[in-house]
Amino acid sequence: MEDWIDYYDSTHTIYASKLHRDVHFEVIARDIIGYIASPNAVVLDYACGEALSAAKVANACSKLILAEPAPGVRGRLVARFAPNTKIRVRSLEELRNMTAQSVDLAVMNSVAQYMTPPELDDAFAVVKRLLTPNGKLVLGDILQPDVGMATDVMALLKLAREHGFLWDAFVGLVRTALSDYRQLRTKVGLQRYSEAEMLAKLTAAGFRASRAPVNIGHNSSRMTFVAHHAF
């Protein structure tokens, strides 16, 4: 995961434009809000990235914890949300020292693909300790083994057409093909799981889980899982 942390902590070109970036985070925030069961809930966004629409999520709960491994991104989160008393920014290591059973909803969206299987197991253990007995883990944007990059491209172009940045998306795809992202993706790769594999992994981590009917975010070819403590 360290190589990907360094990449996202750099000045990268993963978004086609500012509009693409803003829409991306707005869609994710909207979908996360759909999983918040109560305005009194404590929500954890694990490896949240820039989380530009986090204020909207915070408005729907009592407390939002943004946990981010990249120090540069984390610094920007602190500066951006300092006035918001409902948002706290933490490193992933700080989560290990948080009070057990203090989180009602934990979201790990578009994270698992950047982790090795042992790293993901460790993250599950951290989250499981933090979840209340009735707490919920939402694991989103899981890449499937038989779905290639072409499907991701089509999903991006569909989003771009709907939100008015189609030309920027075409230019961005060319730029990404020539960027460090493409080189890193080729060198390090991304973790992929079938539905059965991820369900087995969550079961082994002490959860009972099922696949959600709709993925978090714009890419419908990827999977989201909802997990609870396996009593």
mmCIF file of C-alpha atoms in Angstrom:
data_model
loop_
_atom_site.group_PDB
_atom_site.id
_atom_site.type_symbol
_atom_site.label_atom_id
_atom_site.label_comp_id
_atom_site.label_asym_id
_atom_site.label_seq_id
_atom_site.Cartn_x
_atom_site.Cartn_y
_atom_site.Cartn_z
ATOM 1 C CA MET A 1 0.000 0.000 0.000
ATOM 2 C CA GLU A 2 2.954 2.339 0.608
ATOM 3 C CA ASP A 3 3.540 2.946 -3.113
ATOM 4 C CA TRP A 4 -0.092 3.975 -3.568
ATOM 5 C CA ILE A 5 0.014 6.219 -0.492
ATOM 6 C CA ASP A 6 3.027 8.016 -1.963
ATOM 7 C CA TYR A 7 1.215 8.401 -5.277
ATOM 8 C CA TYR A 8 -1.935 9.913 -3.798
ATOM 9 C CA ASP A 9 0.195 12.162 -1.601
ATOM 10 C CA SER A 10 1.819 13.599 -4.733
ATOM 11 C CA THR A 11 0.487 16.048 -7.309
ATOM 12 C CA HIS A 12 -1.286 13.387 -9.340
ATOM 13 C CA THR A 13 -3.575 13.607 -12.366
ATOM 14 C CA ILE A 14 -6.115 10.920 -11.540
ATOM 15 C CA TYR A 15 -9.032 13.331 -12.050
ATOM 16 C CA ALA A 16 -9.833 14.666 -15.501
ATOM 17 C CA SER A 17 -10.778 18.106 -14.166
ATOM 18 C CA LYS A 18 -11.880 19.940 -11.047
ATOM 19 C CA LEU A 19 -15.485 19.169 -11.982
ATOM 20 C CA HIS A 20 -14.677 15.458 -12.240
ATOM 21 C CA ARG A 21 -13.036 15.541 -8.814
ATOM 22 C CA ASP A 22 -15.957 17.408 -7.245
ATOM 23 C CA VAL A 23 -18.576 15.100 -8.785
ATOM 24 C CA HIS A 24 -16.599 12.037 -7.692
ATOM 25 C CA PHE A 25 -16.652 13.054 -4.039
ATOM 26 C CA GLU A 26 -20.245 14.283 -4.139
ATOM 27 C CA VAL A 27 -21.450 10.920 -5.446
ATOM 28 C CA ILE A 28 -19.505 9.043 -2.769
ATOM 29 C CA ALA A 29 -20.791 11.325 -0.006
ATOM 30 C CA ARG A 30 -24.361 10.813 -1.203
ATOM 31 C CA ASP A 31 -23.951 7.046 -1.141
ATOM 32 C CA ILE A 32 -22.298 7.019 2.295
ATOM 33 C CA ILE A 33 -25.145 9.119 3.701
ATOM 34 C CA GLY A 34 -27.542 6.440 2.485
ATOM 35 C CA TYR A 35 -25.932 4.017 4.951
ATOM 36 C CA ILE A 36 -26.198 6.305 7.997
ATOM 37 C CA ALA A 37 -29.036 4.920 10.083
ATOM 38 C CA SER A 38 -29.295 7.712 12.658
ATOM 39 C CA PRO A 39 -28.279 11.369 13.057
ATOM 40 C CA ASN A 40 -26.635 10.253 16.317
ATOM 41 C CA ALA A 41 -24.292 7.862 14.521
ATOM 42 C CA VAL A 42 -20.502 8.028 14.707
ATOM 43 C CA VAL A 43 -19.114 7.398 11.228
ATOM 44 C CA LEU A 44 -15.585 6.379 10.229
ATOM 45 C CA ASP A 45 -14.332 6.919 6.677
ATOM 46 C CA TYR A 46 -11.263 4.661 6.461
ATOM 47 C CA ALA A 47 -8.603 5.893 3.990
ATOM 48 C CA CYS A 48 -10.916 8.693 2.940
ATOM 49 C CA GLY A 49 -8.692 10.562 0.479
ATOM 50 C CA GLU A 50 -9.444 14.253 -0.061
ATOM 51 C CA ALA A 51 -13.082 13.738 1.063
ATOM 52 C CA LEU A 52 -14.135 17.070 -0.427
ATOM 53 C CA SER A 53 -17.825 16.512 0.399
ATOM 54 C CA ALA A 54 -17.237 15.273 3.942
ATOM 55 C CA ALA A 55 -19.187 18.199 5.401
ATOM 56 C CA LYS A 56 -22.350 16.774 3.819
ATOM 57 C CA VAL A 57 -21.687 13.419 5.485
ATOM 58 C CA ALA A 58 -21.002 15.153 8.801
ATOM 59 C CA ASN A 59 -24.354 16.938 8.572
ATOM 60 C CA ALA A 60 -26.067 13.538 8.523
ATOM 61 C CA CYS A 61 -24.376 12.129 11.641
ATOM 62 C CA SER A 62 -23.142 13.243 15.056
ATOM 63 C CA LYS A 63 -19.429 12.742 14.388
ATOM 64 C CA LEU A 64 -17.342 11.913 11.320
ATOM 65 C CA ILE A 65 -13.834 10.510 11.635
ATOM 66 C CA LEU A 66 -11.719 10.918 8.513
ATOM 67 C CA ALA A 67 -8.843 8.443 8.684
ATOM 68 C CA GLU A 68 -6.176 8.974 6.038
ATOM 69 C CA PRO A 69 -2.725 7.348 5.645
ATOM 70 C CA ALA A 70 -1.120 9.967 3.350
ATOM 71 C CA PRO A 71 0.385 12.747 5.510
ATOM 72 C CA GLY A 72 0.031 15.468 2.893
ATOM 73 C CA VAL A 73 -3.627 14.647 2.263
ATOM 74 C CA ARG A 74 -4.200 14.419 6.010
ATOM 75 C CA GLY A 75 -2.768 17.899 6.476
ATOM 76 C CA ARG A 76 -5.125 19.304 3.862
ATOM 77 C CA LEU A 77 -8.061 17.593 5.560
ATOM 78 C CA VAL A 78 -7.141 19.183 8.888
ATOM 79 C CA ALA A 79 -6.923 22.631 7.288
ATOM 80 C CA ARG A 80 -10.111 22.212 5.253
ATOM 81 C CA PHE A 81 -12.325 20.960 8.067
ATOM 82 C CA ALA A 82 -10.803 22.704 11.084
ATOM 83 C CA PRO A 83 -13.913 24.903 11.572
ATOM 84 C CA ASN A 84 -16.248 21.878 11.520
ATOM 85 C CA THR A 85 -16.617 20.586 15.079
ATOM 86 C CA LYS A 86 -18.267 17.360 13.882
ATOM 87 C CA ILE A 87 -15.230 16.223 11.850
ATOM 88 C CA ARG A 88 -12.046 14.708 13.259
ATOM 89 C CA VAL A 89 -9.004 13.753 11.171
ATOM 90 C CA ARG A 90 -6.868 10.780 12.184
ATOM 91 C CA SER A 91 -4.062 8.650 10.803
ATOM 92 C CA LEU A 92 -4.693 4.945 10.357
ATOM 93 C CA GLU A 93 -2.338 4.236 13.262
ATOM 94 C CA GLU A 94 -4.361 6.477 15.566
ATOM 95 C CA LEU A 95 -7.390 4.275 14.971
ATOM 96 C CA ARG A 96 -5.663 1.522 16.932
ATOM 97 C CA ASN A 97 -5.806 3.695 20.062
ATOM 98 C CA MET A 98 -9.438 4.745 19.719
ATOM 99 C CA THR A 99 -12.021 3.472 22.186
ATOM 100 C CA ALA A 100 -13.373 0.063 21.253
ATOM 101 C CA GLN A 101 -17.007 -0.155 20.124
ATOM 102 C CA SER A 102 -17.165 3.595 19.473
ATOM 103 C CA VAL A 103 -18.117 3.597 15.766
ATOM 104 C CA ASP A 104 -21.577 2.895 14.380
ATOM 105 C CA LEU A 105 -20.696 2.903 10.681
ATOM 106 C CA ALA A 106 -17.287 2.296 9.096
ATOM 107 C CA VAL A 107 -16.829 2.873 5.374
ATOM 108 C CA MET A 108 -13.881 1.559 3.382
ATOM 109 C CA ASN A 109 -14.490 2.737 -0.152
ATOM 110 C CA SER A 110 -12.050 2.197 -3.007
ATOM 111 C CA VAL A 111 -9.379 1.050 -0.561
ATOM 112 C CA ALA A 112 -9.123 -2.740 -0.762
ATOM 113 C CA GLN A 113 -7.616 -2.732 -4.263
ATOM 114 C CA TYR A 114 -4.542 -0.875 -2.983
ATOM 115 C CA MET A 115 -3.920 -3.235 -0.050
ATOM 116 C CA THR A 116 -2.237 -6.599 0.046
ATOM 117 C CA PRO A 117 -4.520 -9.324 1.444
ATOM 118 C CA PRO A 118 -2.714 -9.276 4.838
ATOM 119 C CA GLU A 119 -3.023 -5.477 4.994
ATOM 120 C CA LEU A 120 -6.744 -5.752 4.340
ATOM 121 C CA ASP A 121 -7.097 -8.422 7.035
ATOM 122 C CA ASP A 122 -5.366 -6.087 9.482
ATOM 123 C CA ALA A 123 -7.685 -3.218 8.512
ATOM 124 C CA PHE A 124 -10.702 -5.468 9.074
ATOM 125 C CA ALA A 125 -9.416 -6.310 12.562
ATOM 126 C CA VAL A 126 -8.996 -2.626 13.424
ATOM 127 C CA VAL A 127 -12.471 -1.764 12.167
ATOM 128 C CA LYS A 128 -14.096 -4.762 13.868
ATOM 129 C CA ARG A 129 -12.712 -3.659 17.249
ATOM 130 C CA LEU A 130 -14.083 -0.156 16.745
ATOM 131 C CA LEU A 131 -17.585 -1.130 15.661
ATOM 132 C CA THR A 132 -20.403 -1.148 18.190
ATOM 133 C CA PRO A 133 -22.202 -4.503 18.623
ATOM 134 C CA ASN A 134 -24.799 -3.371 16.088
ATOM 135 C CA GLY A 135 -22.278 -1.470 13.978
ATOM 136 C CA LYS A 136 -21.869 -1.848 10.254
ATOM 137 C CA LEU A 137 -18.925 -2.016 7.856
ATOM 138 C CA VAL A 138 -19.522 -0.932 4.275
ATOM 139 C CA LEU A 139 -16.764 -2.091 1.938
ATOM 140 C CA GLY A 140 -17.129 -0.406 -1.426
ATOM 141 C CA ASP A 141 -15.698 -0.324 -4.921
ATOM 142 C CA ILE A 142 -14.261 -3.852 -4.931
ATOM 143 C CA LEU A 143 -12.715 -4.780 -8.279
ATOM 144 C CA GLN A 144 -13.793 -8.077 -9.797
ATOM 145 C CA PRO A 145 -11.246 -10.409 -11.456
ATOM 146 C CA ASP A 146 -13.060 -10.598 -14.793
ATOM 147 C CA VAL A 147 -13.694 -6.858 -15.219
ATOM 148 C CA GLY A 148 -10.944 -4.982 -17.060
ATOM 149 C CA MET A 149 -9.883 -1.391 -17.507
ATOM 150 C CA ALA A 150 -12.156 -0.883 -20.511
ATOM 151 C CA THR A 151 -15.185 -1.195 -18.242
ATOM 152 C CA ASP A 152 -13.727 1.453 -15.912
ATOM 153 C CA VAL A 153 -13.201 3.748 -18.896
ATOM 154 C CA MET A 154 -16.804 3.363 -20.034
ATOM 155 C CA ALA A 155 -18.072 4.056 -16.510
ATOM 156 C CA LEU A 156 -16.008 7.255 -16.388
ATOM 157 C CA LEU A 157 -17.263 8.412 -19.791
ATOM 158 C CA LYS A 158 -20.863 7.771 -18.733
ATOM 159 C CA LEU A 159 -20.334 9.870 -15.598
ATOM 160 C CA ALA A 160 -18.637 12.577 -17.665
ATOM 161 C CA ARG A 161 -21.495 12.719 -20.157
ATOM 162 C CA GLU A 162 -24.059 13.019 -17.369
ATOM 163 C CA HIS A 163 -22.184 15.821 -15.592
ATOM 164 C CA GLY A 164 -20.730 17.793 -18.464
ATOM 165 C CA PHE A 165 -17.013 17.041 -18.525
ATOM 166 C CA LEU A 166 -16.853 14.592 -21.427
ATOM 167 C CA TRP A 167 -14.059 16.364 -23.320
ATOM 168 C CA ASP A 168 -12.021 16.707 -20.133
ATOM 169 C CA ALA A 169 -12.530 12.990 -19.547
ATOM 170 C CA PHE A 170 -11.104 12.102 -22.982
ATOM 171 C CA VAL A 171 -8.084 14.337 -22.378
ATOM 172 C CA GLY A 172 -7.707 12.949 -18.860
ATOM 173 C CA LEU A 173 -7.695 9.365 -20.092
ATOM 174 C CA VAL A 174 -4.824 10.133 -22.459
ATOM 175 C CA ARG A 175 -2.958 11.929 -19.687
ATOM 176 C CA THR A 176 -3.516 9.046 -17.275
ATOM 177 C CA ALA A 177 -2.283 6.516 -19.857
ATOM 178 C CA LEU A 178 1.023 8.397 -19.952
ATOM 179 C CA SER A 179 1.205 9.094 -16.218
ATOM 180 C CA ASP A 180 2.822 7.579 -13.154
ATOM 181 C CA TYR A 181 -0.561 6.066 -12.276
ATOM 182 C CA ARG A 182 -0.513 3.770 -15.300
ATOM 183 C CA GLN A 183 3.098 2.827 -14.620
ATOM 184 C CA LEU A 184 2.376 2.149 -10.954
ATOM 185 C CA ARG A 185 -0.740 0.138 -11.778
ATOM 186 C CA THR A 186 1.335 -1.976 -14.154
ATOM 187 C CA LYS A 187 4.183 -2.399 -11.664
ATOM 188 C CA VAL A 188 2.277 -2.957 -8.398
ATOM 189 C CA GLY A 189 -1.141 -3.993 -9.668
ATOM 190 C CA LEU A 190 -4.517 -3.804 -7.978
ATOM 191 C CA GLN A 191 -6.096 -6.474 -5.792
ATOM 192 C CA ARG A 192 -9.231 -8.071 -7.205
ATOM 193 C CA TYR A 193 -11.760 -10.326 -5.515
ATOM 194 C CA SER A 194 -14.710 -12.338 -6.688
ATOM 195 C CA GLU A 195 -17.914 -12.043 -4.668
ATOM 196 C CA ALA A 196 -17.284 -15.439 -3.078
ATOM 197 C CA GLU A 197 -13.674 -14.560 -2.223
ATOM 198 C CA MET A 198 -14.598 -11.315 -0.488
ATOM 199 C CA LEU A 199 -17.460 -12.912 1.422
ATOM 200 C CA ALA A 200 -15.069 -15.633 2.601
ATOM 201 C CA LYS A 201 -12.500 -13.015 3.609
ATOM 202 C CA LEU A 202 -15.061 -11.059 5.626
ATOM 203 C CA THR A 203 -16.297 -14.261 7.269
ATOM 204 C CA ALA A 204 -12.748 -15.181 8.253
ATOM 205 C CA ALA A 205 -12.386 -11.712 9.800
ATOM 206 C CA GLY A 206 -15.397 -12.323 12.039
ATOM 207 C CA PHE A 207 -18.131 -10.634 10.031
ATOM 208 C CA ARG A 208 -21.377 -11.803 8.499
ATOM 209 C CA ALA A 209 -21.684 -10.067 5.177
ATOM 210 C CA SER A 210 -23.662 -9.785 1.993
ATOM 211 C CA ARG A 211 -23.202 -8.010 -1.309
ATOM 212 C CA ALA A 212 -25.148 -4.767 -1.657
ATOM 213 C CA PRO A 213 -27.348 -4.415 -4.746
ATOM 214 C CA VAL A 214 -25.582 -1.178 -5.782
ATOM 215 C CA ASN A 215 -21.925 -0.170 -5.564
ATOM 216 C CA ILE A 216 -20.787 3.021 -3.863
ATOM 217 C CA GLY A 217 -19.751 5.560 -6.493
ATOM 218 C CA HIS A 218 -20.297 5.711 -10.228
ATOM 219 C CA ASN A 219 -18.851 2.362 -11.347
ATOM 220 C CA SER A 220 -21.625 -0.235 -11.325
ATOM 221 C CA SER A 221 -19.279 -3.051 -12.381
ATOM 222 C CA ARG A 222 -17.584 -2.944 -8.969
ATOM 223 C CA MET A 223 -18.998 -4.386 -5.764
ATOM 224 C CA THR A 224 -20.003 -3.135 -2.332
ATOM 225 C CA PHE A 225 -20.408 -5.389 0.708
ATOM 226 C CA VAL A 226 -22.227 -4.700 3.953
ATOM 227 C CA ALA A 227 -20.904 -6.512 7.035
ATOM 228 C CA HIS A 228 -21.863 -6.835 10.699
ATOM 229 C CA HIS A 229 -20.367 -8.622 13.680
ATOM 230 C CA ALA A 230 -20.821 -12.378 13.394
ATOM 231 C CA PHE A 231 -22.285 -13.265 16.790
#
